Tab-separated table of C-alpha atoms in Angstrom:
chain	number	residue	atom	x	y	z
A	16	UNK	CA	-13.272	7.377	-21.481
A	17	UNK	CA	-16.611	6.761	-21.302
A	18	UNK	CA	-19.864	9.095	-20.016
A	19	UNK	CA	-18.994	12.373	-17.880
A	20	UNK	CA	-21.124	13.641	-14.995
A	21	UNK	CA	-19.173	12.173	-12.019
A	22	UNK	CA	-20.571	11.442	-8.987
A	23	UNK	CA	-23.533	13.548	-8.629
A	24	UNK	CA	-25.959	10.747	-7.752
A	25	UNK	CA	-23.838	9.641	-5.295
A	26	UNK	CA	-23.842	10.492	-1.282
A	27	UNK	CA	-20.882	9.759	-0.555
A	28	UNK	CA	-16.901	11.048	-0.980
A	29	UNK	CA	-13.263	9.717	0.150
A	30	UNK	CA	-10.750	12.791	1.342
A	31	UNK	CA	-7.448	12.063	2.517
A	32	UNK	CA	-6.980	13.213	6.325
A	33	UNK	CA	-3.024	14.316	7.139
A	34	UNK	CA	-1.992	14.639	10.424
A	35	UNK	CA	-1.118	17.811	11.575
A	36	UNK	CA	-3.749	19.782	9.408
A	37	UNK	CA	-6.785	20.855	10.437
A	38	UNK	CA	-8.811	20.719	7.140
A	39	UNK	CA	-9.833	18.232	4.211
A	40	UNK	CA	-11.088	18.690	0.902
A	41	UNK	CA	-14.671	18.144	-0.246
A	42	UNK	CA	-14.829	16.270	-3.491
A	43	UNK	CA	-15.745	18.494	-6.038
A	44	UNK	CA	-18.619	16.631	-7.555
A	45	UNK	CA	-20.424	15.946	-4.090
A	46	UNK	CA	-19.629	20.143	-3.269
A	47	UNK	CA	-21.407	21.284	-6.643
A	48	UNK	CA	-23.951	18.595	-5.461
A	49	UNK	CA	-24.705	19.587	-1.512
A	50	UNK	CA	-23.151	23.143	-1.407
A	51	UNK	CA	-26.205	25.166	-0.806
A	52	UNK	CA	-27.148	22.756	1.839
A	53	UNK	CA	-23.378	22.396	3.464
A	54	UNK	CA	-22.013	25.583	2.779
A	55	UNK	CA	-21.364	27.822	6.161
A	56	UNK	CA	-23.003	24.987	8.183
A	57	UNK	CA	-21.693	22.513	11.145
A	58	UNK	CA	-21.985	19.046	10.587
A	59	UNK	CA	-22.279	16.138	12.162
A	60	UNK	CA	-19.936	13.525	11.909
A	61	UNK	CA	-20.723	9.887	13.082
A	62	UNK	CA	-18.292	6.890	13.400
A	63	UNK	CA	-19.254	3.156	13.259
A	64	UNK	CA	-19.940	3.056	17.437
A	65	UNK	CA	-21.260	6.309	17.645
A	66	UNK	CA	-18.776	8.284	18.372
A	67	UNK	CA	-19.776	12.486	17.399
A	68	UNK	CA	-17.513	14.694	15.987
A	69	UNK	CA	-18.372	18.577	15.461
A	70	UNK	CA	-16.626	19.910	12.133
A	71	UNK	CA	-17.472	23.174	10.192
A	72	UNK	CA	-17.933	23.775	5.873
A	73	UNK	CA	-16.120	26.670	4.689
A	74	UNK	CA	-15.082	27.662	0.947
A	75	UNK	CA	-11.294	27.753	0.086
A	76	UNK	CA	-9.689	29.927	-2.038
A	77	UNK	CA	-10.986	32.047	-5.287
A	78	UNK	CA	-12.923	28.948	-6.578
A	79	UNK	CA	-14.578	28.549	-3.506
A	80	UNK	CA	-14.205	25.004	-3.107
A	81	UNK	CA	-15.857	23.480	0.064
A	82	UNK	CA	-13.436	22.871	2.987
A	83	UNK	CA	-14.204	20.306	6.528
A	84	UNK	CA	-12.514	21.789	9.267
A	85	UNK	CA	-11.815	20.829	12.958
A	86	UNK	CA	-10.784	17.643	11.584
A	87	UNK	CA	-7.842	17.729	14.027
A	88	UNK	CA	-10.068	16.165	16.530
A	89	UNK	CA	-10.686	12.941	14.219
A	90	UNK	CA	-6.744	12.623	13.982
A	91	UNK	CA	-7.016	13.349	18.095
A	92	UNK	CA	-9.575	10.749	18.451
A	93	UNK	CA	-7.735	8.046	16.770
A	94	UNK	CA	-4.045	8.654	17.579
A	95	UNK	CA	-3.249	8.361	13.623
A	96	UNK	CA	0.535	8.691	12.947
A	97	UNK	CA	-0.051	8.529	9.476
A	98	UNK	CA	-2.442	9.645	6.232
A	99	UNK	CA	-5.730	8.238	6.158
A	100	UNK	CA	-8.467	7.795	4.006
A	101	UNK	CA	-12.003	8.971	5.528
A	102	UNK	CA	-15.144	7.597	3.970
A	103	UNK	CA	-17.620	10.512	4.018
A	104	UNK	CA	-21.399	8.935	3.659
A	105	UNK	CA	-24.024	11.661	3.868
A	106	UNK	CA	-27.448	10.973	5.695
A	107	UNK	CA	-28.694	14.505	5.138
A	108	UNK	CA	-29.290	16.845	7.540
A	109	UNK	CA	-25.967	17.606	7.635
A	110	UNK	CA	-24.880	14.714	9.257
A	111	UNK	CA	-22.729	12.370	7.716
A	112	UNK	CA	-21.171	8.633	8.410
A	113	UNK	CA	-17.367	8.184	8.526
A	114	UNK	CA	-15.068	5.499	8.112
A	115	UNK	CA	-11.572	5.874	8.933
A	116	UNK	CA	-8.734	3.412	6.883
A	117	UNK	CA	-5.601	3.035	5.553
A	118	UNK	CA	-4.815	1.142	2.569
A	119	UNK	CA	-7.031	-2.222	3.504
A	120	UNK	CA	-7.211	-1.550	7.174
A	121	UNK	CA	-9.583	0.435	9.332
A	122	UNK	CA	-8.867	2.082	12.551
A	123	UNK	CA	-10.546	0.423	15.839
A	124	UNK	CA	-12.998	2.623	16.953
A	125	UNK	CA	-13.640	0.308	20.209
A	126	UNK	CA	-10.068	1.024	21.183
A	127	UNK	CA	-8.637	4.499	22.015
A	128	UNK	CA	-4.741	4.306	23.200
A	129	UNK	CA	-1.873	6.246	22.971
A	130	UNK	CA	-0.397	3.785	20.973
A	131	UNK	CA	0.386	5.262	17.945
A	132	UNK	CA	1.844	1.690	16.239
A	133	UNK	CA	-1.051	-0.091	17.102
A	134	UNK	CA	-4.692	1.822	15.731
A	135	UNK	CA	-5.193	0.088	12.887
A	136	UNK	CA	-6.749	-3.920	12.422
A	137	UNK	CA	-8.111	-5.561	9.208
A	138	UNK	CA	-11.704	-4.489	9.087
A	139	UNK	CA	-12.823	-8.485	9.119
A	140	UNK	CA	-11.036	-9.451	11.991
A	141	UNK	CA	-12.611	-7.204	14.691
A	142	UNK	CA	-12.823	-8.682	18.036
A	143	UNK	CA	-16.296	-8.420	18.527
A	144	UNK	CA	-18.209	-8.021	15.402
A	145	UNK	CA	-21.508	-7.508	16.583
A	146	UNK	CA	-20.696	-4.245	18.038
A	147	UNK	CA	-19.425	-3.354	14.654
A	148	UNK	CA	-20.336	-0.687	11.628
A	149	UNK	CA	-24.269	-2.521	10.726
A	150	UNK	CA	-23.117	-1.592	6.763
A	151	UNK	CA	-19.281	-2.434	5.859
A	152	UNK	CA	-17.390	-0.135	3.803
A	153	UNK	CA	-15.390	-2.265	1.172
A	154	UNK	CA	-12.058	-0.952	0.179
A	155	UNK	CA	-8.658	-2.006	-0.840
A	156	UNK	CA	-5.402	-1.298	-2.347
A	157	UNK	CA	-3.458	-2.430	-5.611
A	158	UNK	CA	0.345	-1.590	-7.357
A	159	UNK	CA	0.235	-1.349	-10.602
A	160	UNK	CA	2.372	-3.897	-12.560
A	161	UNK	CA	4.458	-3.237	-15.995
A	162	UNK	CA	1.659	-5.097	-17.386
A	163	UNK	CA	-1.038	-3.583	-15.649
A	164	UNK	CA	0.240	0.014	-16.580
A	165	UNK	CA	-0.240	-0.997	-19.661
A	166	UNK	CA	-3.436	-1.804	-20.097
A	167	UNK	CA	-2.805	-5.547	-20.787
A	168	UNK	CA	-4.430	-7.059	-17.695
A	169	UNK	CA	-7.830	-6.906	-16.064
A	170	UNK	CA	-8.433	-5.783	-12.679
A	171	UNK	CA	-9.008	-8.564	-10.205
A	172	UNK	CA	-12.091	-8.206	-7.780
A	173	UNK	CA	-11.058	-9.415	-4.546
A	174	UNK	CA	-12.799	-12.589	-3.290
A	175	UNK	CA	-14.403	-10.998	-0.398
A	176	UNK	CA	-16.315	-8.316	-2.424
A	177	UNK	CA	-17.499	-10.973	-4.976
A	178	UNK	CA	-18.564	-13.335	-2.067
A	179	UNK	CA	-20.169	-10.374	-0.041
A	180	UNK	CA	-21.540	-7.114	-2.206
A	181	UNK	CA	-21.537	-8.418	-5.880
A	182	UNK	CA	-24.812	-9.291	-7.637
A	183	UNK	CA	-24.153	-12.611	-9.205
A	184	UNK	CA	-25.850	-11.260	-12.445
A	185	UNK	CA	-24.066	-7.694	-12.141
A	186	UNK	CA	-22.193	-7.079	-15.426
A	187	UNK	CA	-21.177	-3.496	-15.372
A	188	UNK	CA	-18.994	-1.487	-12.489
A	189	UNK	CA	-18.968	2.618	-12.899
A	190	UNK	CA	-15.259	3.349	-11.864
A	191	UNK	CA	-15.104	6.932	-10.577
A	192	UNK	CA	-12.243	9.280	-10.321
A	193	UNK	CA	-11.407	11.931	-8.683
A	194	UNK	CA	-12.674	14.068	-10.499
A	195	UNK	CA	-15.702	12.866	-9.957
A	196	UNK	CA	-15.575	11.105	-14.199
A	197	UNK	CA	-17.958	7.968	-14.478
A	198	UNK	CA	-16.163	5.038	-16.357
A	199	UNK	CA	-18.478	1.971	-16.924
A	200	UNK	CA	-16.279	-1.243	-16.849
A	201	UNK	CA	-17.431	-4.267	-18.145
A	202	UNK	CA	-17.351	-7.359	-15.273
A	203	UNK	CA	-16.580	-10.488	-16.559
A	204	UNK	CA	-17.128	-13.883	-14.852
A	205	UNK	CA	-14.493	-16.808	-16.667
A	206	UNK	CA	-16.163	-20.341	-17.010
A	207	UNK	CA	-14.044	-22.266	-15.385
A	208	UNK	CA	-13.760	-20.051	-12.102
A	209	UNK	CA	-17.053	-18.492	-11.873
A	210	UNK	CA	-16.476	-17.437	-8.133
A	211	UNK	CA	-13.779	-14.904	-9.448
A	212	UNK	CA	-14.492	-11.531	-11.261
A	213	UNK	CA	-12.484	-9.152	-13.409
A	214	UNK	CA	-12.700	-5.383	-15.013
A	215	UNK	CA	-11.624	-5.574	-18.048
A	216	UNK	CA	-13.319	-2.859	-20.905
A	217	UNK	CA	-13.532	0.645	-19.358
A	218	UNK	CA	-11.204	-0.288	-17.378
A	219	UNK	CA	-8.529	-0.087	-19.711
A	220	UNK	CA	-9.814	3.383	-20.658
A	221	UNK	CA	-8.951	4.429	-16.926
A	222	UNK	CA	-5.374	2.968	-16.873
A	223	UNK	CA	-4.914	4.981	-20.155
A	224	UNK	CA	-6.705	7.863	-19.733
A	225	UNK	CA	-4.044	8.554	-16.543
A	226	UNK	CA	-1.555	7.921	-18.013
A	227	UNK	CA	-0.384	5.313	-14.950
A	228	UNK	CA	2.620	3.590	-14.913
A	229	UNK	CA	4.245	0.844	-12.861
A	230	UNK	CA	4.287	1.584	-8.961
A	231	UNK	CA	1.525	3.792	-8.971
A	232	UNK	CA	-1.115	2.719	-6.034
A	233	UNK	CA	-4.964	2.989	-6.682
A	234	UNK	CA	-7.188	2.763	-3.651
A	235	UNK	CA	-10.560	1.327	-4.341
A	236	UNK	CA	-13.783	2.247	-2.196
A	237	UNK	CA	-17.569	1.537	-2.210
A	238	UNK	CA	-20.086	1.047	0.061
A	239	UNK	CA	-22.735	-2.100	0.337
A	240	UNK	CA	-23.079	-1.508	-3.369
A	241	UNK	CA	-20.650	-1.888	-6.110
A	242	UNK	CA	-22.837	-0.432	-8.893
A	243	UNK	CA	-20.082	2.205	-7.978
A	244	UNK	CA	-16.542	2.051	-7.193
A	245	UNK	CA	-14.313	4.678	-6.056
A	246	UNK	CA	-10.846	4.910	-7.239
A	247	UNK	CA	-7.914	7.388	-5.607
A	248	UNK	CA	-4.730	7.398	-7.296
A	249	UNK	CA	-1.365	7.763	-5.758
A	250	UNK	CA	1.125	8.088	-8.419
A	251	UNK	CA	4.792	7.604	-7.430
């Protein structure tokens, strides 16, 4: 499965934000990480335009994992209907930079309505992207295939993250889990379509290792690097 030691030189984490609740879970990797710094402190929490959000750490149960709460006020803020996925990038100081998606679309932090049907546009049509997030957070969403469950096909980088974030001589990708597991993939670049990009060793350790199977969803995320890819799994 490749090296262990998760993602404790990263600063960032993805939780999953439910309406309705007024907590999320810190990864566990980034709480063993920042814990003594985060733990019993308010944060800060900025989005894209600016936007401040107050939240509290607090440790859950016997294990004393790290809990956000006051997240109710993000799910306020936004009108969302639905699950989402918030991007948690931490600038120190206890104050962090969020991103708020679903699947491959983020909400619209410009525009605040009521509208519960209508939050959400594809982050690279924004209507005036200027005023936009200065570093974009790459994500997006796959279904696994009969074939893919089985290990017999690569994973296919979307164009836009080869065109945009991908070093033309990049060869490896470090998938992690959620568990915060470090899988180096090998990226390979075919001959006769060298604008397209695949994982294919490593990769075929993850798709194993979890035992996936056809229908289950993986949502990828990294920031303005992909030396590192984040990978949430939502089996069916």
């Amino acid at each position: 499965m490749g090296s262990s030691g998760g993602n404790r030189n990263l600063d960032y984490f993805v939780a999953k934000l439910t309406p309705h609740e007024d907590m999320l879970f810190i990864d566990n990797m980034f709480w063993l990480k920042f814990r003594d710094e985060l733990r019993g402190r308010n944060l800060i929490l900025l989005d894209p335009v600016g936007f401040r959000f107050n939240v509290s750490v607090e440790k859950y149960g016997y294990n004393g994992r790290g809990i956000i709460t006051g997240v109710e006020n993000i799910v306020e803020r936004y009108n969302l209907a639905d699950s989402y996925w918030v991007f948690f990038k931490y600038k120190g100081d206890c104050k962090f930079d969020i991103r708020v998606a679903l699947g491959d679309f983020e909400v619209n932090y410009h525009r605040v309505e009521s509208d519960k049907h209508d939050d959400v546009q594809p982050v690279e049509n924004e209507d005036d992207p200027e005023e936009g997030p200065e570093e974009p957070l790459f994500m997006w969403e796959i279904t696994l295939t009969k074939a893919a469950a089985s290990g017999a096909n690569a994973l296919v980088i979307p164009a836009r993250i080869v065109r945009d974030i991908l070093d033309k001589n990049q060869e490896v990708v470090n998938v992690i889990d959620e568990g915060g597991e470090l899988i180096p993939c090998k990226l390979l670049k075919p001959k006769r379509r060298p604008s397209e990009r695949y994982l294919s060793s490593g990769w075929y350790d993850f798709i194993r290792g979890k035992k996936l199977k056809a229908g289950d969803k993986i949502r990828f995320y990294s920031d303005d690097s992909m030396k590192s890819l984040s990978a949430v799994v939502d089996c069916i």
